[in-house]
Coordinates of C-alpha atoms and ligand atoms in Angstrom, one line a residue:
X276 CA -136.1 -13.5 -144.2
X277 CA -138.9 -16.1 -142.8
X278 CA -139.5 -15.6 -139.0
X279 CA -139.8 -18.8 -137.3
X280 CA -141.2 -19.5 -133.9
X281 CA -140.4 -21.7 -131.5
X282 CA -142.5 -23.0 -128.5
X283 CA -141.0 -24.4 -124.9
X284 CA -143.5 -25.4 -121.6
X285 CA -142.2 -24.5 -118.7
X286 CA -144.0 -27.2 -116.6
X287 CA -142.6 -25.3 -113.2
X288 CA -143.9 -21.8 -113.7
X289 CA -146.4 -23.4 -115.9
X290 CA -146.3 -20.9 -119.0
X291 CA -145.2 -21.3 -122.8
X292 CA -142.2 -19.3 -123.8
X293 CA -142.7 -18.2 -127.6
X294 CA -139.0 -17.5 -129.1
X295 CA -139.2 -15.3 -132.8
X296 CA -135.4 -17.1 -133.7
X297 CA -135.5 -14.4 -136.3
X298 CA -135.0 -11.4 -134.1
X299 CA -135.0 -13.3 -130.7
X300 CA -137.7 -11.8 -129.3
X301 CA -139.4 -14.0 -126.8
X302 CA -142.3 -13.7 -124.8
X303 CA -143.6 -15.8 -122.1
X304 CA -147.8 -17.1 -122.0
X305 CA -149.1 -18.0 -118.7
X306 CA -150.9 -21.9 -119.5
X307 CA -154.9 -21.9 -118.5
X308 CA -156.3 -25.2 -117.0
X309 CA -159.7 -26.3 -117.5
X310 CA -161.3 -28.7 -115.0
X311 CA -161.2 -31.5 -117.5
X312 CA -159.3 -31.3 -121.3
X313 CA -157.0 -29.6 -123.3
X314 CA -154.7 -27.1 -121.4
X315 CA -154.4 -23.7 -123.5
X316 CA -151.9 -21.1 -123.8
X317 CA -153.0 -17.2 -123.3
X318 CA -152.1 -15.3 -125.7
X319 CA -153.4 -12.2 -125.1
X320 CA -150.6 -10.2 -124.4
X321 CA -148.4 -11.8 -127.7
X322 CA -149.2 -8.9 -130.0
X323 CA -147.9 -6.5 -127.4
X324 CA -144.7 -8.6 -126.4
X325 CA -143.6 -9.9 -130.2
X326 CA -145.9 -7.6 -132.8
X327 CA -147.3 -10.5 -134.0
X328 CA -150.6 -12.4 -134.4
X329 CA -151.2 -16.1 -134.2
X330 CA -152.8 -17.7 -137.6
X331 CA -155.8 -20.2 -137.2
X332 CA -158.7 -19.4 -139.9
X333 CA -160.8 -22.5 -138.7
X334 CA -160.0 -21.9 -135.0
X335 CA -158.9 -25.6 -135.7
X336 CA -156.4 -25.3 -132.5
X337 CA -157.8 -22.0 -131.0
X338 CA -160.3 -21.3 -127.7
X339 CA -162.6 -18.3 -128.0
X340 CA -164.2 -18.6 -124.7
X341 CA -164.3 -20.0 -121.5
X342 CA -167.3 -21.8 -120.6
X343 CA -168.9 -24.0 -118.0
X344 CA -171.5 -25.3 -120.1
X345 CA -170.2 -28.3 -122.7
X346 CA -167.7 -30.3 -123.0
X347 CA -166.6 -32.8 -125.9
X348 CA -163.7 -35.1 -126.0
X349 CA -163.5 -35.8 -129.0
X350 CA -161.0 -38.1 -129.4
X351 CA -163.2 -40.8 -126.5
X352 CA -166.3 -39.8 -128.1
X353 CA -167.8 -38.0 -124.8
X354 CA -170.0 -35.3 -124.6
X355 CA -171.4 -33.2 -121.4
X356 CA -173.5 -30.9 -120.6
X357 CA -173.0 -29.3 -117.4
X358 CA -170.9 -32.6 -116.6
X359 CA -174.1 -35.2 -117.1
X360 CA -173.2 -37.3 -120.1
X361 CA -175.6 -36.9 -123.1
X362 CA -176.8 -40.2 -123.1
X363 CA -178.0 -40.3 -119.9
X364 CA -179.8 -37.3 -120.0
X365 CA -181.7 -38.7 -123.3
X366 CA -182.2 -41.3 -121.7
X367 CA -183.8 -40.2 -118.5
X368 CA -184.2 -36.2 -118.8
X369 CA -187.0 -34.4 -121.1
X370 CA -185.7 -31.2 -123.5
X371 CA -187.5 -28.4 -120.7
X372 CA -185.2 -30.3 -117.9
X373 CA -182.2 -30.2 -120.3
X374 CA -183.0 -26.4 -121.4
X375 CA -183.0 -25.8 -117.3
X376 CA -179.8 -27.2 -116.7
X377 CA -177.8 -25.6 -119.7
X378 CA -179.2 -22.3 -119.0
X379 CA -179.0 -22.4 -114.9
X380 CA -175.8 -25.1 -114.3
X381 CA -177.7 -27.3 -112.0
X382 CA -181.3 -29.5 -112.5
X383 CA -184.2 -28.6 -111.3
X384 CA -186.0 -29.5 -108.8
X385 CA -189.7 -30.7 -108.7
X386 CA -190.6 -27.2 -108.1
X387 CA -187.9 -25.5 -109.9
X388 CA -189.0 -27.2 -113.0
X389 CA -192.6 -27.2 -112.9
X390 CA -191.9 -22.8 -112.2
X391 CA -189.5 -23.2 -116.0
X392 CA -192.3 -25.3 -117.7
X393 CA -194.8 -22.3 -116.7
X394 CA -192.4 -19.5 -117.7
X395 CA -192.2 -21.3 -121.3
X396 CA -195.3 -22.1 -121.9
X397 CA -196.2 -18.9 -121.1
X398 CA -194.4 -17.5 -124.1
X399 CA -195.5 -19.6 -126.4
X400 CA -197.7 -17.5 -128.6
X401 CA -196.0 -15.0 -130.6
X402 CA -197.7 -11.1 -131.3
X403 CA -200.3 -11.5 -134.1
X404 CA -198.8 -9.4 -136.1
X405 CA -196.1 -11.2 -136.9
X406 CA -198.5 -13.5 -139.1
X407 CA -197.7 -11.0 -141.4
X408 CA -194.3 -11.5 -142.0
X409 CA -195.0 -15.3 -143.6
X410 CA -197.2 -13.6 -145.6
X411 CA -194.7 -11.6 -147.4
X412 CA -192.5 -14.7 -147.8
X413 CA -193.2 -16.7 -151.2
X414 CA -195.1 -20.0 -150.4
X415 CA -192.0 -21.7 -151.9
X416 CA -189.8 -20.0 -149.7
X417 CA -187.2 -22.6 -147.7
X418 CA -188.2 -22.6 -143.9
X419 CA -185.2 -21.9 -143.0
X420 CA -184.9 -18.6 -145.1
X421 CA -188.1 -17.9 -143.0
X422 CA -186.7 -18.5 -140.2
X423 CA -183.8 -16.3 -140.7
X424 CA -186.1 -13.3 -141.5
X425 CA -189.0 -13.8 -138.1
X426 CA -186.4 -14.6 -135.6
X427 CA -184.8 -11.2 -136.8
X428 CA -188.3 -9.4 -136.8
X429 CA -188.8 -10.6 -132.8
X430 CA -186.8 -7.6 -131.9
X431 CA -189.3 -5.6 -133.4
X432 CA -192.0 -6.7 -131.5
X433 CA -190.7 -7.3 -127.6
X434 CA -189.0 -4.2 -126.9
X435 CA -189.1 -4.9 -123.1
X436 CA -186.6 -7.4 -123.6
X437 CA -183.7 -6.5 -125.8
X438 CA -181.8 -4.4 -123.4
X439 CA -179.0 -6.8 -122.8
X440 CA -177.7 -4.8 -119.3
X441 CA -180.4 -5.8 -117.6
X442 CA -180.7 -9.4 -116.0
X443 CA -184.4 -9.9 -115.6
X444 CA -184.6 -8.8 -119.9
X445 CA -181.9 -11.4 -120.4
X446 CA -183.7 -14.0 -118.7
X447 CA -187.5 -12.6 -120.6
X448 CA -185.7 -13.0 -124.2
X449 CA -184.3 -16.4 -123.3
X450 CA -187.5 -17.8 -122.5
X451 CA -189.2 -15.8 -125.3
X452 CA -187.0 -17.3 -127.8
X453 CA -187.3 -21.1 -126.3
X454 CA -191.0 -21.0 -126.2
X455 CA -191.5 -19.3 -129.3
X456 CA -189.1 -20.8 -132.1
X457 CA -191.2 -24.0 -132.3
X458 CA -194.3 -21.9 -133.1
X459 CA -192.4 -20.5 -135.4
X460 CA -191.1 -23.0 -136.8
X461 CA -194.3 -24.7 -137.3
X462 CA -196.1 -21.6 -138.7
X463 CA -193.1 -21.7 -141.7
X464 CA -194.4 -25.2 -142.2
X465 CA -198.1 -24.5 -142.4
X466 CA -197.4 -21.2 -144.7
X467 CA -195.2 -23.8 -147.0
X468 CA -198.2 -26.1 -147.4
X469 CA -201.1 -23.4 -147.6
X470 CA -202.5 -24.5 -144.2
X471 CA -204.2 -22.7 -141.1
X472 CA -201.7 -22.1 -138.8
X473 CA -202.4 -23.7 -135.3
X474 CA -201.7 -21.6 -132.3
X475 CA -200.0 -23.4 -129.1
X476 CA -201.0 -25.6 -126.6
X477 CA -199.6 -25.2 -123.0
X478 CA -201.6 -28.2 -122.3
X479 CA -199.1 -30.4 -124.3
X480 CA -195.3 -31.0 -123.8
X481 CA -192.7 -29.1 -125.3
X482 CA -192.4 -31.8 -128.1
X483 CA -196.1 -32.6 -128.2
X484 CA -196.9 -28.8 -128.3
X485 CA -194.6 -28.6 -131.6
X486 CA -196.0 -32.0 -133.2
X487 CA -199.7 -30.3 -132.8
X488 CA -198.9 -27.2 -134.1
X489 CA -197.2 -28.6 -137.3
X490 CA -199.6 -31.5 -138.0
X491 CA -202.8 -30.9 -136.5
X492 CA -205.9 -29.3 -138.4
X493 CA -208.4 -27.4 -137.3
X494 CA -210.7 -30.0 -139.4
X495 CA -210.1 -32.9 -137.1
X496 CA -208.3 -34.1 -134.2
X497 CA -205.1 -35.0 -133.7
X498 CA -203.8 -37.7 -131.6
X499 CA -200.1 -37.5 -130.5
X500 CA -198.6 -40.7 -130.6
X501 CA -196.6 -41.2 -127.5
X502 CA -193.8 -42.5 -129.3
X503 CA -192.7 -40.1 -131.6
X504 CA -193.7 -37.2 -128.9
X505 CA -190.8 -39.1 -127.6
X506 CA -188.3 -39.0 -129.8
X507 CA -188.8 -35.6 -130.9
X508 CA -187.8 -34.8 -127.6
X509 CA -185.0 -36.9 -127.3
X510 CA -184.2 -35.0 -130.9
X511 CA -184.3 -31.8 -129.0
X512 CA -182.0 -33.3 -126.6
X513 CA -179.2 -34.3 -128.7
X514 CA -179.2 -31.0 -130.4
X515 CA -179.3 -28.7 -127.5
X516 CA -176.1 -27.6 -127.5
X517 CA -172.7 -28.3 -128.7
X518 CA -169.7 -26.3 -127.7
X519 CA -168.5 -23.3 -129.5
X520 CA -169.3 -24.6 -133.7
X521 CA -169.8 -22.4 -136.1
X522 CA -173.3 -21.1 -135.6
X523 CA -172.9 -20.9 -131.7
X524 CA -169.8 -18.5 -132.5
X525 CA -171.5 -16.6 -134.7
X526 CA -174.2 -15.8 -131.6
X527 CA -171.4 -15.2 -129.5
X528 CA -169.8 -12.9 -132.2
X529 CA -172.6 -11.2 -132.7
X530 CA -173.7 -10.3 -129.5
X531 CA -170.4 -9.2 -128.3
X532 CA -170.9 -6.0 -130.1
X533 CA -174.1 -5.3 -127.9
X534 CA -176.9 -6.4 -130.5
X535 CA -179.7 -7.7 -129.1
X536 CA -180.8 -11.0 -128.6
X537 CA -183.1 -11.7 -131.5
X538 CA -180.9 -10.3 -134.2
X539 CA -178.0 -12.5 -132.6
X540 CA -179.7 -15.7 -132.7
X541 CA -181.3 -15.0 -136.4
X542 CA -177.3 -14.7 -137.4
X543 CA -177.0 -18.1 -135.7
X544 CA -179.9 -19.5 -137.9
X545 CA -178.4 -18.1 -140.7
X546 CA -174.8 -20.2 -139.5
X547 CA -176.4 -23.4 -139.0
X548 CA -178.5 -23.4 -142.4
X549 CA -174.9 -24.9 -144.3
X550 CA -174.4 -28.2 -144.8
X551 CA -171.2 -28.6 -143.8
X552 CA -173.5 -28.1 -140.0
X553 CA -176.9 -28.1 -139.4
X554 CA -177.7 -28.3 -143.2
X555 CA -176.2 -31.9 -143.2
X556 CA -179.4 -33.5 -141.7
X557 CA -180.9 -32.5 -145.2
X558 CA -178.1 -33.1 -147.1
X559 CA -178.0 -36.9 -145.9
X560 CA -181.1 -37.6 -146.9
X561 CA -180.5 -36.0 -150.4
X562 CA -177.9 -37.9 -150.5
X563 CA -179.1 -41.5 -149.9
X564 CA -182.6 -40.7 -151.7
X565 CA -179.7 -40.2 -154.5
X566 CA -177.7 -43.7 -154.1
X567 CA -180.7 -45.1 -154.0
X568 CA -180.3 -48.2 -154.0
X569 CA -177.5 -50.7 -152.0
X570 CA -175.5 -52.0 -155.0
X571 CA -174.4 -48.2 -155.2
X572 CA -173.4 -47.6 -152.4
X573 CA -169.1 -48.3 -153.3
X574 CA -170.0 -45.8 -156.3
X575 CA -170.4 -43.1 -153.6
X576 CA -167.6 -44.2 -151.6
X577 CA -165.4 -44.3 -154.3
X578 CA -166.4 -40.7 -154.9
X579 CA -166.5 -39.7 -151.6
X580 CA -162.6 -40.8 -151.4
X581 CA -161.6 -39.0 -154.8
X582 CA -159.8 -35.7 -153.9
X583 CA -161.1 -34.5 -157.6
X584 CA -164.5 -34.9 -156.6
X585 CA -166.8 -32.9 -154.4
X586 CA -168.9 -34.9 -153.0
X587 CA -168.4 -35.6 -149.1
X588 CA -170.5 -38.8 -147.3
X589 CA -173.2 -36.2 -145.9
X590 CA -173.5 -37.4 -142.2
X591 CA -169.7 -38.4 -141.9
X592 CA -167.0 -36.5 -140.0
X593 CA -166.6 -33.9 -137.5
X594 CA -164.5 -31.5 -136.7
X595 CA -164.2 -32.3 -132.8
X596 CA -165.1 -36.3 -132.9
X597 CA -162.7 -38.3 -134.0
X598 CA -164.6 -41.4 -132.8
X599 CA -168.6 -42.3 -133.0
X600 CA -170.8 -38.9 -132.1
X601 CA -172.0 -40.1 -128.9
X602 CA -175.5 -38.4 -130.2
X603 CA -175.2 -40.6 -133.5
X604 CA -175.9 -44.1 -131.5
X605 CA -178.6 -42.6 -129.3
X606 CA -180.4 -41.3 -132.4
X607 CA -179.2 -45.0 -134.4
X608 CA -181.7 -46.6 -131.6
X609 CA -184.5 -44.1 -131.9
X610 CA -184.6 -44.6 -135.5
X611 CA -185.1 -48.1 -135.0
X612 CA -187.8 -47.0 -132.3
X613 CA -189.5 -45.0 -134.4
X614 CA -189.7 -47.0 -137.7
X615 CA -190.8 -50.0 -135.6
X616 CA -193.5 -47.8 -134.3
X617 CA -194.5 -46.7 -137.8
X618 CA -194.3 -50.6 -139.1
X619 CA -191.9 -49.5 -141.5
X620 CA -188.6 -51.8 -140.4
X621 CA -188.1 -52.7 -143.4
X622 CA -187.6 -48.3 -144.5
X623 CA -185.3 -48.8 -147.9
X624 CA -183.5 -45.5 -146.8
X625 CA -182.7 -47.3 -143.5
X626 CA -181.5 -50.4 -144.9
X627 CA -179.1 -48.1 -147.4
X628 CA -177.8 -46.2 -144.4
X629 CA -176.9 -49.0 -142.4
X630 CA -175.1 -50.7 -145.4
X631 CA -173.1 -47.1 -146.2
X632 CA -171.8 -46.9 -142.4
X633 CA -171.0 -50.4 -142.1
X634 CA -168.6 -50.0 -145.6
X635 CA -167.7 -46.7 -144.7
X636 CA -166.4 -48.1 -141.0
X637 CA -164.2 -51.0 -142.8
X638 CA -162.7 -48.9 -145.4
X639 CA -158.8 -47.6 -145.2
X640 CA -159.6 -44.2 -145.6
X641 CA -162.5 -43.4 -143.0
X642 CA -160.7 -45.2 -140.9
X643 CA -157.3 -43.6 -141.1
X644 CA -159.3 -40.0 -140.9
X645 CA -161.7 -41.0 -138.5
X646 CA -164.8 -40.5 -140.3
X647 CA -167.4 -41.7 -138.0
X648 CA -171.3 -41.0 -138.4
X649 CA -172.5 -37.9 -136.8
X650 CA -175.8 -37.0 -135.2
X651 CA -177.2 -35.9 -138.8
X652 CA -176.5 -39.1 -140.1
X653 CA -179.8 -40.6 -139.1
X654 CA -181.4 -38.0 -137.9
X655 CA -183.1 -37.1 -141.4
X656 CA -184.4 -40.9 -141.8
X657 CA -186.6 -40.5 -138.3
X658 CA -187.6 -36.9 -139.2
X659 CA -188.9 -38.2 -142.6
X660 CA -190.6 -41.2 -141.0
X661 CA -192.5 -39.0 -138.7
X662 CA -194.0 -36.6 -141.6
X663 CA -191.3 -34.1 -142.2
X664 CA -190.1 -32.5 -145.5
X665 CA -186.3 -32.7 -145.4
X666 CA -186.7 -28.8 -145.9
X667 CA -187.6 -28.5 -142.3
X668 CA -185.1 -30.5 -141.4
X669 CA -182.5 -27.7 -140.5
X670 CA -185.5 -26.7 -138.9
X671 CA -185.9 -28.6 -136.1
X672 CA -182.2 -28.4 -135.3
X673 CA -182.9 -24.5 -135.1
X674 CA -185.7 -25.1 -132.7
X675 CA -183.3 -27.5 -130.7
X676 CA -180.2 -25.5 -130.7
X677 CA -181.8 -21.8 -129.6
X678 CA -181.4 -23.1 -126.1
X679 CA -177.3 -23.4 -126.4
X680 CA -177.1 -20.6 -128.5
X681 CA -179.0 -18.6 -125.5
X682 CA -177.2 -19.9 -122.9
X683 CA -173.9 -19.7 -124.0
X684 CA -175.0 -15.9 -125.3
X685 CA -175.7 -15.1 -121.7
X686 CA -172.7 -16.6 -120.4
X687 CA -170.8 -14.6 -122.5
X688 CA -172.9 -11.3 -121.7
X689 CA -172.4 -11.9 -118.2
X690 CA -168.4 -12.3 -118.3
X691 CA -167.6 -9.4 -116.9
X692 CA -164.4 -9.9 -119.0
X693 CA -166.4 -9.7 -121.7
X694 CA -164.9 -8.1 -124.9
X695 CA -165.8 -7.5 -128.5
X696 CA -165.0 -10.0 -130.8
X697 CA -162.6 -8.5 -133.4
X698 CA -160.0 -11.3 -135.2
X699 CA -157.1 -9.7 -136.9
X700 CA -155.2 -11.4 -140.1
X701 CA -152.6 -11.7 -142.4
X702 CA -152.5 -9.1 -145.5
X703 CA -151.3 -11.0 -148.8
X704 CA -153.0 -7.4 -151.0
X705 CA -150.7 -5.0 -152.2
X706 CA -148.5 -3.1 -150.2
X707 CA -149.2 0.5 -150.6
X708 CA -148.8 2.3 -154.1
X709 CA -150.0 5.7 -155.4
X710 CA -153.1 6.4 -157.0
X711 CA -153.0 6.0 -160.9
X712 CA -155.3 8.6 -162.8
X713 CA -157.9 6.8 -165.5
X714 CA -155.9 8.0 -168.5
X715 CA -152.6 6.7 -167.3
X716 CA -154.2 3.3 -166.7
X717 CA -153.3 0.5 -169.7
Ligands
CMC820 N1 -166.5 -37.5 -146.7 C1 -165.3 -37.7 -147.3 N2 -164.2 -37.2 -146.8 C2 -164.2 -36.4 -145.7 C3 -165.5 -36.2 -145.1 C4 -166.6 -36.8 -145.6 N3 -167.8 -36.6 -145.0 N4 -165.2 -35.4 -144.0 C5 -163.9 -35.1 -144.0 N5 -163.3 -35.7 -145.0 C6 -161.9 -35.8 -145.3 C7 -161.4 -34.4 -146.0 O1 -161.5 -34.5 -147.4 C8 -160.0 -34.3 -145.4 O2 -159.2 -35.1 -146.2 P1 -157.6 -34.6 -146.4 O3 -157.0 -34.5 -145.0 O4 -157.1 -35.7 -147.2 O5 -157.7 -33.3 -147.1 C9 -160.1 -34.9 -144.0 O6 -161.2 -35.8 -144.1 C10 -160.4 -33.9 -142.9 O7 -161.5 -33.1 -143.3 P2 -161.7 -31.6 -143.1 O8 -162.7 -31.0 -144.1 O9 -160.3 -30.9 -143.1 O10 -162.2 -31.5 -141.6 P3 -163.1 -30.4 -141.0 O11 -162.9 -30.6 -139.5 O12 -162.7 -29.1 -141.5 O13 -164.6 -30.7 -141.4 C11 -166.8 -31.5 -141.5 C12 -165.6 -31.3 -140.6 C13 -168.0 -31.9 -140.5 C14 -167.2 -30.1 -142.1 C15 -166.6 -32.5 -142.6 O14 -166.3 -33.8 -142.0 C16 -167.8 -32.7 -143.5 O15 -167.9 -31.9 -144.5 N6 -168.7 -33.6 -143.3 C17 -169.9 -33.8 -144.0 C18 -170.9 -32.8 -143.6 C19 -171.6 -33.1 -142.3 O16 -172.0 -34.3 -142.0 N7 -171.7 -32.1 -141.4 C20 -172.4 -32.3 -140.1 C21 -171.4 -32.1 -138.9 S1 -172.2 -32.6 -137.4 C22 -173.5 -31.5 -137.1 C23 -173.1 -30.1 -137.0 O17 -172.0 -29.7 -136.6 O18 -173.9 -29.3 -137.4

């Protein structure tokens, strides 16, 4: 007999009463009210009151957490970080400030900030030793598998900051990991083209800092070009952090167990390498280097549209947005920045991106799903204009998103209602049967 359920709001008592009509069971679940968005339904105490589970695989309609850090209407387009709208902080804030504010709830003062920037750059080398991981990785390796493998190995070299009770190491390993990632990341570059590698700068920005150690030589010197120090940052910026996806859950997954920073955010790297999420910024490029030209471009969205195909418009849809990204048109206008910087307007990859959104935006079917560019979608063509291989593409995102994936890993830590992650399911196996011996077997 199939068990149905039925749901009712009681708008007075404000709970949900959940009703099995199979063997009338009910079970009433107190409603939870954020300060802006969605209201949800505990349901905590349903297993207990019903003996059943809920069913969501991709957590399409289920909270995890509650958090004070992000928020994303998607259906208006909005995103906020710590309530200041994401445009106006890449418009006016630099990455450190942003890193500040998602990690402590509030920006910093003049003082305040200046105290972060020295705790970073402080960090910014990593042990010497570690130079010898890279060397153990081959020189074709994918930065990103390199990634996944020296972020891990961190916890093997700072001891006096994995233990996760205690605030002060919390706060060490959080800054370790923002000041360190983009010398890491910039070290997998260098192995990857047989390069020195270049050790920090605290002189420099953040951005600047990164841009020296991955282009600079010890043969010359390198002058950053104010510009594209710029929109790195803003880059930073727009990645910092994005609610719970799939690579910031993973963090939070993995942490809940106990396991210490490092390892946690190494399983977020390895999350985000996809291309269904942070992988998409490399993906989009693959794809339009393979259009290739204009005249193509209905080809691909004829095949993007055919449910017997594969192929997905890299750079298109979102699982939260149902409207423009609100990160896609900041990083739309610093691609134009950029390549007008460069003197390359006239970028064919640009030209064929543009052409793709602006069919993809009048056709039936994006627009009845609400496929709208996201913050990959042209994130790839800056990255490549500045110097980058699409492999570190992913890269960069990493660097960017370590901050959210810290912040929302301490928020979690310090929850003192803080539990172990642990999702149950629905069996379809085989009920239980006896043991058949080899020589009975057909
Ligand atoms: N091209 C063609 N059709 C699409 C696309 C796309 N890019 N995205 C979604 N659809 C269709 C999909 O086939 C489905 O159709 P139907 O309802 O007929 O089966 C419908 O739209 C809903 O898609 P879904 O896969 O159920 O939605 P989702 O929320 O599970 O997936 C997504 C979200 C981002 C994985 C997906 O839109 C996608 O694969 N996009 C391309 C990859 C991409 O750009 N990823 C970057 C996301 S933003 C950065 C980040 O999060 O890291």
């Amino acid at each position: 007999m199939s068990q149905q359920k039925s749901a009712v709001t009681d708008a007075a008592n404000d709970t949900v009463t959940l009703v099995d009509n199979a063997t009338g069971r009910s079970c009433e679940l107190p409603v939870m009210h954020g300060t802006i968005g969605p209201k949800v339904f505990d349901i905590g105490k349903l297993y207990a009151q019903t003996g059943m589970f809920t069913f969501d695989p991709g957590y399409t309609s289920t909270g995890s957490c509650k958090s004070s850090i992000t928020y994303i209407d998607g259906e208006e387009g909005i995103l906020l970080h710590r309530g200041y709208p994401i445009d106006e902080l890449a418009e006016n804030s630099d990455f450190l400030e942003v890193c500040y504010l998602l990690l402590n709830g509030e920006l910093p003062s003049r003082a305040e900030k200046a105290k972060f920037e020295k705790q970073i750059t402080y960090h910014t080398m990593v042990h010497e030793q570690l130079i010898n991981f890279f060397r153990g990785f081959r020189r074709d390796a994918h930065p990103m598998a390199i990634m996944c493998g020296v972020v891990g190995a961190l916890s093997a070299f700072y001891h006096d900051s994995t233990d996760i009770r205690d605030p002060r190491q919390r706060i060490v390993a959080s800054h370790r990991l923002i000041a360190k990632m983009p010398t890491i990341a910039a070290m997998a570059y260098k192995y990857s083209v047989g390069q020195p590698f270049i050790y920090p700068r605290n002189d420099l920005s953040y951005a600047e800092n990164f841009l020296h150690m991955t282009f600079a030589v010890p043969a010359e010197e390198y002058k950053i070009n104010p510009v594209l120090s710029r929109a790195m940052d803003r880059i930073f910026i727009l990645h910092a952090d994005h609610e719970q996806n799939a690579s910031t859950s993973t963090v939070r997954m993995a942490g809940s167990s106990g396991a210490n920073p490092f390892a946690c955010i190494a399983a977020g790297i390895a999350s985000l390498w996809g291309p269904a999420h942070g992988g998409a910024n490399e993906a989009v490029l693959n794809m339009l280097e393979e259009i290739g030209s204009k005249d193509r471009v209905g080809e691909y969205i004829k095949r993007a549209k055919d449910k017997d195909d594969p192929f997905r418009l890299m750079g298109f849809g979102h699982r939260v947005y149902k409207n423009y990204d609100p990160r896609a048109k900041v990083m739309r206008q610093t691609c134009h920045e950029v390549l007008a910087e460069l003197g390359v307007e006239d970028e064919p990859l640009l030209e064929l991106a543009m052409e793709l959104e602006r069919i993809a935006l009048e056709d039936e079917y994006f627009v009845e799903k609400k496929l709208y560019p996201n913050v990959d979608f042209y994130s790839g063509i800056i990255l490549r204009a500045m110097g980058f291989p699409t492999s570190m593409f992913t890269v960069l995102f990493a660097v960017a998103r370590t901050v959210g994936w810290v912040a929302q890993w301490k928020e979690m830590i310090e929850d003192p209602t803080q539990k172990i992650g642990r999702p149950r399911q629905l069996y379809v196996g085989p009920a239980k049967r006896s043991f058949t011996p080899l020589d009975q077997r057909g």
